[in-house]
Amino acid sequence: MTVHQPKALTSRKTDRLHGRVTVPGDKSISHRAVMLGALAIGETTVSGLLEGEDVMATAAAMRAYGAHIIKDSMGLWHIHGVGVGGLLEPENVIDMGNSGTSTRLLMGLAASCPIVSIFTGDASLRRRPMGRVTEPLTHMGAEFSGRDGGLLPMTIQGRAPLVPITYRLPVASAQVKSAILLAGLNTPGKTTIIEPEATRDHSERMLRGFGATIDVEVNGHERIITITGESELKPQAIVVPGDPSSAAFPLVAAVLVAGSDVVIENVGVNPTRAGLIKVLQDMGAHISLTNHREVGGEPVADVLVKGGALNATETMPDIVPTMVDEFPVLFVTAALADGVSRFNGLAELRVKESDRITVMAEGLKACGVPVLEGPDWIEITGSGGAPVYGGATIASHLDHRIAMSFAVLGLVAKHPITIDDASPIATSFPSFVALMQGLGAEFTIAAR
Ligand code: S3P
């Protein structure tokens, strides 16, 4: 288990951000690269892998299932897999740390092999609902025994073969979709998932790249995804693009700090992830994309950002899956915009690493920002560009994106904002503090 050394991060008003940066590899794509590489027989290489704690939890889990995973002196990762359906039974409990993606996707893999796995995680992960994944996997024939309410720690008794199912997702969740796809990979016949709203499609893209048979039918908003099971995966050379969810923090910081001029290179702009840029542009932000290209089967661009004034906005439920992890930092943007912003259809934010509606609402209020919250919405009154009051200490609740969002707010606050524990940032963006300091951000770190 990762032992967190709490570190307080203080963020102070900053005059201008300036420079060119590259954010670390995409977390979602990194998890999938490690998992699929660990299933392919032969050597898969991965460059640009995110070396955050969440992806390292996936790598440790895949080693426990028998894969050989090493990083060479040039920073390239080499993975020798066990074959589809070839997971070995882990000798010990697998600790997923803070990572919901590792846990839910690996439940799908573990379910389809005749072995026992036991998963646990940190205090945040042990509060997160797993029933959304165990329910369809139980229909396929696996057995789960966890704490009341479908919480970790949990034992998974996998079965082979499972029974293929057709399943309509009750929540728009790429993790649930991917868990079923990974179970379907080792299941005879066709396993079909119907998603009412498109969610990130990295699993489909990468499974296809590794040689799995995946069909995607688009029917209005709905997508019908079918995997034909029991095919072998062929090892790949994967290049992971920069994570748009990490880029969101320097991006919003540069939008908010007047006079800023920042370029973020090599950012993934897959349409199933690119909602934030559209919303910020609608608010009047000066953001342009150049150098469009493809990296590892994913669309990528360089993002140019300049600081400037922003209008309030309203977002509707249909956009949520395309920017589900970016709402905390979008709320920070709304705190500086001109007028009242309202964000709808946010129920899923309550079951992330923390309850991101209430934790953001409380923190913004502590910094002097007027906020109203409802079961699945939030309304934020912006300052019209004037610095917010700030001056608060914010609890990060083991949530990296809460910590980074308030660090960004501190750059445009009259009085410094302190995040009580910034160590969760290492789950997704270990270089965040240094990268932001390099752009000019007034950040200081103190051991606690
Ligand atoms: C992820 C899917 C999203 C997202 C998470 C990563 C993935 O979760 O919030 O950070 O890699 O599939 P949900 O599927 O719960 O929306």
XYZ file of C-alpha atoms and ligand atoms in Angstrom:
464
model
C 0.000 0.000 0.000
C 1.208 3.542 -0.747
C 1.911 5.346 2.509
C 0.998 8.982 2.074
C 3.242 11.540 3.691
C 0.829 14.476 4.025
C 2.209 17.620 2.371
C 0.517 21.012 2.562
C 0.488 23.045 -0.659
C 0.018 26.808 -0.504
C -0.966 28.692 -3.635
C -0.609 32.480 -3.885
C -1.781 35.184 -6.254
C 0.350 35.066 -9.399
C 0.852 37.776 -12.004
C 1.338 35.852 -15.206
C 1.852 32.271 -16.385
C 4.105 31.788 -19.356
C 5.806 28.880 -21.146
C 5.511 25.582 -23.046
C 4.786 22.396 -21.125
C 3.978 18.743 -21.686
C 1.664 16.978 -19.268
C 2.166 13.305 -18.284
C 0.596 10.409 -20.162
C -3.129 9.807 -20.164
C -4.210 7.883 -17.072
C -7.081 6.000 -18.716
C -4.952 4.969 -21.687
C -1.997 4.025 -19.442
C -4.151 1.650 -17.356
C -5.457 -0.013 -20.496
C -1.992 -0.297 -22.077
C -0.678 -2.118 -19.009
C -3.707 -4.404 -18.786
C -3.831 -5.376 -22.459
C -0.031 -5.695 -22.688
C -0.253 -8.039 -19.698
C -2.723 -10.219 -21.613
C -0.843 -10.360 -24.942
C 1.717 -13.119 -25.461
C 5.048 -11.561 -26.502
C 6.504 -8.141 -25.765
C 4.395 -4.991 -25.668
C 6.260 -1.708 -25.234
C 4.727 1.457 -23.831
C 6.265 4.906 -24.081
C 4.845 7.953 -22.332
C 3.227 5.762 -19.677
C 1.849 7.781 -16.760
C 3.973 6.809 -13.772
C 1.429 8.022 -11.229
C 0.377 5.875 -8.293
C -2.884 4.729 -9.901
C -1.190 3.236 -12.964
C 1.540 1.749 -10.789
C -1.270 0.025 -8.829
C -2.464 -1.513 -12.104
C 1.084 -2.626 -12.954
C 1.522 -4.205 -9.501
C -1.804 -6.012 -9.888
C -0.881 -7.371 -13.330
C 2.443 -8.607 -11.916
C 0.480 -10.374 -9.183
C -1.526 -12.043 -11.987
C 1.704 -13.307 -13.577
C 2.729 -10.653 -16.127
C 6.336 -9.485 -16.399
C 6.518 -5.665 -16.406
C 9.713 -3.591 -16.298
C 10.892 -0.097 -17.185
C 14.238 0.242 -18.974
C 16.879 2.935 -18.466
C 15.411 4.966 -21.370
C 12.016 5.125 -19.667
C 10.363 2.621 -22.030
C 8.091 0.032 -20.392
C 8.303 -3.629 -21.488
C 5.409 -5.972 -20.774
C 5.290 -9.742 -21.328
C 1.739 -10.971 -20.924
C 0.102 -14.197 -19.769
C -2.390 -14.637 -22.629
C -6.134 -13.941 -22.642
C -7.662 -16.049 -19.845
C -4.208 -16.866 -18.489
C -4.227 -14.852 -15.240
C -2.586 -16.710 -12.354
C -4.185 -16.639 -8.937
C -2.584 -13.824 -6.888
C -0.904 -15.003 -3.706
C -2.094 -12.063 -1.663
C -4.725 -9.340 -1.400
C -4.332 -6.744 -4.182
C -4.221 -3.162 -2.940
C -5.544 -0.768 -5.589
C -4.684 2.331 -3.527
C -6.868 5.241 -4.683
C -7.643 3.861 -8.139
C -11.252 3.188 -9.106
C -10.252 2.511 -12.714
C -7.773 -0.240 -11.748
C -10.338 -1.835 -9.455
C -13.324 -1.809 -11.751
C -11.529 -2.824 -14.947
C -9.596 -5.595 -13.204
C -12.817 -6.958 -11.717
C -13.844 -7.651 -15.312
C -10.600 -9.470 -16.067
C -10.558 -11.392 -12.776
C -14.198 -12.420 -13.246
C -13.376 -14.291 -16.450
C -10.617 -16.532 -15.031
C -11.170 -19.489 -12.643
C -9.223 -17.911 -9.779
C -9.883 -16.101 -6.499
C -8.842 -12.433 -6.200
C -9.243 -10.156 -3.186
C -9.215 -6.389 -3.782
C -8.862 -3.567 -1.299
C -7.893 0.106 -1.449
C -7.464 3.336 0.503
C -10.202 5.013 2.568
C -11.522 6.870 -0.498
C -11.707 3.755 -2.693
C -13.292 1.690 0.087
C -16.228 4.144 0.056
C -16.841 3.909 -3.718
C -19.674 1.793 -5.172
C -18.645 -1.430 -6.925
C -22.189 -2.801 -7.440
C -22.342 -1.136 -10.864
C -19.602 -3.555 -11.998
C -20.404 -6.638 -9.914
C -24.051 -6.655 -11.046
C -23.392 -7.319 -14.781
C -20.416 -9.567 -14.003
C -22.654 -11.625 -11.675
C -25.096 -12.050 -14.592
C -22.160 -13.422 -16.576
C -21.485 -16.015 -13.834
C -18.783 -14.594 -11.535
C -19.294 -14.364 -7.764
C -18.483 -11.408 -5.525
C -18.449 -11.091 -1.788
C -17.746 -7.647 -0.364
C -18.820 -5.352 2.437
C -22.442 -4.232 2.644
C -23.375 -1.907 -0.191
C -20.911 -3.570 -2.588
C -17.830 -1.969 -1.034
C -14.183 -3.072 -0.892
C -12.534 -5.157 0.436
C -14.087 -7.688 -1.910
C -13.422 -11.278 -2.963
C -13.973 -12.224 -6.594
C -14.496 -15.851 -7.571
C -13.936 -15.874 -11.308
C -15.348 -18.533 -13.649
C -14.369 -19.780 -17.081
C -16.195 -19.730 -19.281
C -18.568 -16.914 -18.354
C -21.850 -16.488 -20.194
C -21.986 -13.633 -22.739
C -24.635 -10.970 -22.015
C -26.250 -7.956 -23.604
C -26.223 -5.150 -21.068
C -27.613 -1.615 -21.139
C -25.516 0.652 -18.911
C -27.704 2.209 -16.201
C -25.061 4.945 -15.640
C -22.815 6.538 -18.262
C -19.566 4.917 -17.114
C -16.533 3.966 -19.169
C -15.291 1.915 -16.233
C -18.401 -0.284 -16.233
C -18.325 -0.585 -20.033
C -14.643 -1.526 -19.944
C -15.078 -4.084 -17.140
C -17.711 -5.904 -19.204
C -15.590 -5.671 -22.378
C -12.590 -7.157 -20.546
C -14.758 -9.976 -19.164
C -16.179 -10.497 -22.668
C -12.666 -10.788 -24.093
C -12.308 -14.228 -22.473
C -15.948 -15.301 -22.917
C -17.154 -17.404 -25.857
C -19.557 -15.644 -28.249
C -20.641 -12.025 -28.358
C -20.890 -9.742 -25.341
C -22.794 -6.528 -26.057
C -22.967 -3.261 -24.151
C -25.458 -0.523 -24.962
C -24.450 2.905 -23.758
C -27.142 5.596 -23.756
C -24.474 8.356 -23.947
C -21.005 7.888 -25.439
C -18.299 7.561 -22.759
C -14.536 7.561 -23.324
C -13.748 4.935 -25.971
C -10.091 4.133 -25.157
C -10.909 0.483 -24.384
C -12.573 -0.041 -27.751
C -9.714 1.673 -29.621
C -6.994 -0.210 -27.812
C -8.683 -3.622 -27.851
C -9.055 -3.232 -31.605
C -5.388 -2.190 -31.870
C -4.378 -5.398 -30.038
C -6.407 -7.438 -32.543
C -9.671 -8.111 -30.652
C -12.899 -8.173 -32.645
C -14.998 -5.156 -31.620
C -17.998 -3.743 -33.475
C -19.464 -0.360 -32.658
C -22.865 0.691 -33.953
C -24.045 4.255 -33.438
C -27.772 4.802 -33.090
C -28.514 8.475 -32.334
C -26.982 9.132 -28.899
C -26.748 5.402 -28.211
C -23.693 3.256 -28.930
C -23.902 -0.515 -29.183
C -20.525 -2.153 -28.619
C -19.987 -5.857 -29.248
C -16.879 -7.872 -28.477
C -16.380 -11.369 -29.836
C -14.536 -13.290 -27.175
C -11.711 -15.786 -26.947
C -9.360 -14.168 -29.441
C -5.652 -13.837 -28.672
C -4.177 -10.350 -28.360
C -1.100 -9.408 -30.391
C 1.600 -7.396 -28.583
C 1.846 -3.723 -29.579
C 4.185 -0.730 -29.394
C 2.042 1.873 -27.652
C 2.645 5.609 -27.382
C 0.498 7.258 -24.708
C -0.635 10.844 -25.452
C -0.759 13.601 -22.802
C -3.735 13.467 -20.448
C -6.422 16.095 -21.179
C -7.672 15.706 -17.599
C -4.229 16.728 -16.292
C -3.827 19.428 -18.964
C -7.067 20.920 -17.617
C -5.214 22.395 -14.604
C -2.508 24.455 -16.350
C -5.097 25.223 -19.043
C -7.617 26.741 -16.620
C -4.829 28.433 -14.654
C -3.652 30.184 -17.855
C -7.231 31.112 -18.758
C -7.753 32.712 -15.328
C -4.452 34.518 -14.707
C -4.564 37.754 -16.742
C -1.750 38.219 -19.249
C -0.878 34.501 -19.381
C 0.413 32.839 -22.501
C 0.896 29.068 -22.283
C 1.261 26.193 -24.751
C 0.470 22.655 -23.629
C 1.916 20.189 -26.115
C 0.715 16.716 -27.070
C -2.713 16.790 -25.392
C -5.229 14.036 -26.180
C -8.279 15.566 -27.877
C -10.382 12.428 -28.325
C -13.958 13.798 -28.742
C -15.153 11.574 -25.863
C -12.810 13.557 -23.551
C -12.768 17.061 -25.026
C -15.820 18.692 -23.384
C -13.871 21.138 -21.209
C -12.207 22.962 -24.095
C -15.587 23.521 -25.777
C -17.186 24.839 -22.578
C -14.247 27.173 -21.877
C -14.348 28.497 -25.451
C -18.108 29.126 -25.076
C -17.292 31.116 -21.908
C -15.001 33.306 -24.021
C -11.617 31.739 -23.188
C -8.806 32.248 -25.705
C -7.903 28.651 -26.520
C -6.781 27.346 -29.883
C -5.628 23.922 -31.028
C -2.788 23.423 -33.510
C -0.620 20.641 -34.863
C -3.436 18.053 -34.957
C -2.065 14.537 -35.357
C -2.590 10.958 -34.245
C -0.566 9.335 -31.444
C -1.141 5.684 -30.561
C -4.504 5.595 -32.352
C -5.731 8.693 -30.470
C -6.184 12.268 -31.788
C -3.711 14.736 -30.252
C -3.041 18.494 -30.570
C -1.054 21.315 -28.998
C -3.218 23.694 -26.967
C -2.498 27.455 -26.956
C -4.057 29.428 -24.099
C -4.161 33.122 -23.223
C -5.670 34.683 -20.105
C -8.776 36.850 -20.409
C -12.292 37.680 -19.237
C -14.945 34.954 -19.024
C -18.746 34.833 -19.180
C -20.865 32.573 -16.996
C -22.225 29.375 -18.551
C -24.758 26.588 -18.129
C -23.920 22.962 -18.970
C -26.459 20.177 -19.581
C -26.322 16.475 -18.600
C -25.415 15.219 -22.092
C -21.956 16.833 -21.973
C -20.993 15.291 -18.602
C -19.351 12.056 -19.886
C -17.020 14.069 -22.146
C -15.546 15.988 -19.183
C -16.620 14.096 -16.075
C -13.263 14.598 -14.303
C -12.929 18.269 -15.286
C -15.904 19.700 -13.362
C -13.979 20.601 -10.185
C -11.624 22.856 -12.146
C -14.512 24.159 -14.272
C -16.213 25.228 -11.008
C -13.057 27.231 -10.250
C -13.395 28.892 -13.665
C -17.019 29.756 -12.889
C -15.903 31.423 -9.640
C -14.047 34.047 -11.736
C -16.585 34.416 -14.574
C -19.047 37.230 -15.021
C -22.471 36.077 -13.745
C -24.071 32.929 -12.351
C -23.020 29.579 -13.851
C -25.072 26.426 -13.451
C -23.927 22.847 -14.088
C -26.602 20.127 -14.458
C -26.673 16.331 -14.416
C -23.720 15.869 -12.057
C -24.928 12.903 -9.926
C -21.821 10.869 -10.847
C -19.556 13.501 -9.260
C -20.791 12.399 -5.845
C -19.156 8.940 -6.228
C -15.698 9.970 -7.450
C -12.565 9.980 -5.242
C -14.626 12.328 -3.026
C -18.133 13.801 -3.266
C -16.982 16.441 -5.716
C -20.182 18.524 -5.559
C -20.174 19.035 -1.794
C -16.389 19.167 -1.347
C -16.067 21.817 -4.074
C -19.108 23.753 -2.826
C -17.790 23.868 0.753
C -14.269 24.820 -0.347
C -15.452 27.556 -2.714
C -17.707 29.001 -0.001
C -14.751 28.997 2.417
C -12.879 31.076 -0.193
C -15.722 33.618 -0.399
C -17.440 32.314 -3.552
C -21.282 32.186 -3.419
C -22.415 28.614 -4.228
C -25.724 26.718 -4.182
C -25.844 22.940 -4.573
C -28.614 20.444 -5.296
C -28.652 16.651 -5.579
C -27.092 16.720 -9.069
C -26.356 20.376 -9.791
C -24.319 23.308 -8.593
C -24.708 27.050 -9.125
C -21.713 29.366 -8.737
C -21.709 33.159 -8.725
C -18.579 34.487 -10.370
C -16.528 37.517 -9.356
C -16.457 38.982 -12.875
C -12.683 38.575 -13.006
C -11.811 40.171 -9.635
C -9.690 37.974 -7.340
C -11.776 35.806 -4.982
C -11.172 36.304 -1.242
C -9.347 32.989 -0.606
C -7.535 32.713 2.708
C -8.858 29.221 3.525
C -7.327 25.825 4.239
C -9.002 23.196 2.081
C -9.188 19.487 2.916
C -8.359 17.458 -0.191
C -10.279 14.343 0.993
C -7.777 11.975 -0.722
C -8.882 13.499 -4.047
C -6.153 14.668 -6.446
C -8.502 16.794 -8.526
C -9.826 18.669 -5.473
C -6.243 19.461 -4.449
C -5.240 20.688 -7.933
C -8.466 22.691 -8.416
C -7.938 24.735 -5.245
C -4.247 25.162 -6.090
C -5.431 26.824 -9.320
C -7.935 28.997 -7.429
C -5.145 30.245 -5.130
C -3.442 31.861 -8.165
C -6.397 34.251 -8.475
C -7.222 34.751 -4.778
C -6.434 37.846 -2.660
C -5.247 35.695 0.242
C -3.265 32.432 -0.144
C -5.156 29.132 -0.266
C -3.615 26.112 1.459
C -4.467 22.522 0.578
C -4.062 20.454 3.754
C -2.710 17.393 1.946
C -1.493 17.608 -1.640
C 0.022 14.096 -1.699
C -2.986 12.581 -3.595
C -1.851 14.616 -6.628
C 0.757 11.871 -7.147
C -2.001 9.447 -8.183
C -2.399 11.161 -11.574
C 0.013 14.109 -11.997
C 3.237 13.667 -9.975
C 4.923 16.614 -11.730
C 2.030 19.057 -11.169
C 3.711 21.362 -8.637
C 7.007 21.586 -10.547
C 5.251 22.092 -13.894
C 3.093 24.898 -12.517
C 6.061 26.540 -10.771
C 7.899 26.400 -14.106
C 5.058 28.436 -15.643
C 5.383 30.992 -12.835
C 2.824 29.754 -10.296
C 3.515 30.863 -6.711
C 3.266 27.431 -5.047
C 5.043 26.347 -1.865
C 5.076 22.888 -0.324
C 5.526 22.171 3.386
C 5.856 18.751 5.032
C 3.250 18.253 7.769
C -12.331 6.423 -16.343
C -13.686 6.656 -16.414
C -14.365 7.684 -15.620
C -13.387 8.692 -15.017
C -12.177 8.026 -14.436
C -11.436 7.229 -15.481
C -11.750 5.357 -17.180
O -15.054 7.063 -14.560
O -14.037 9.458 -14.023
O -11.306 8.988 -13.883
O -10.510 5.312 -17.329
O -12.522 4.545 -17.705
P -16.565 6.510 -14.729
O -16.551 5.377 -15.649
O -16.957 6.102 -13.338
O -17.349 7.687 -15.225
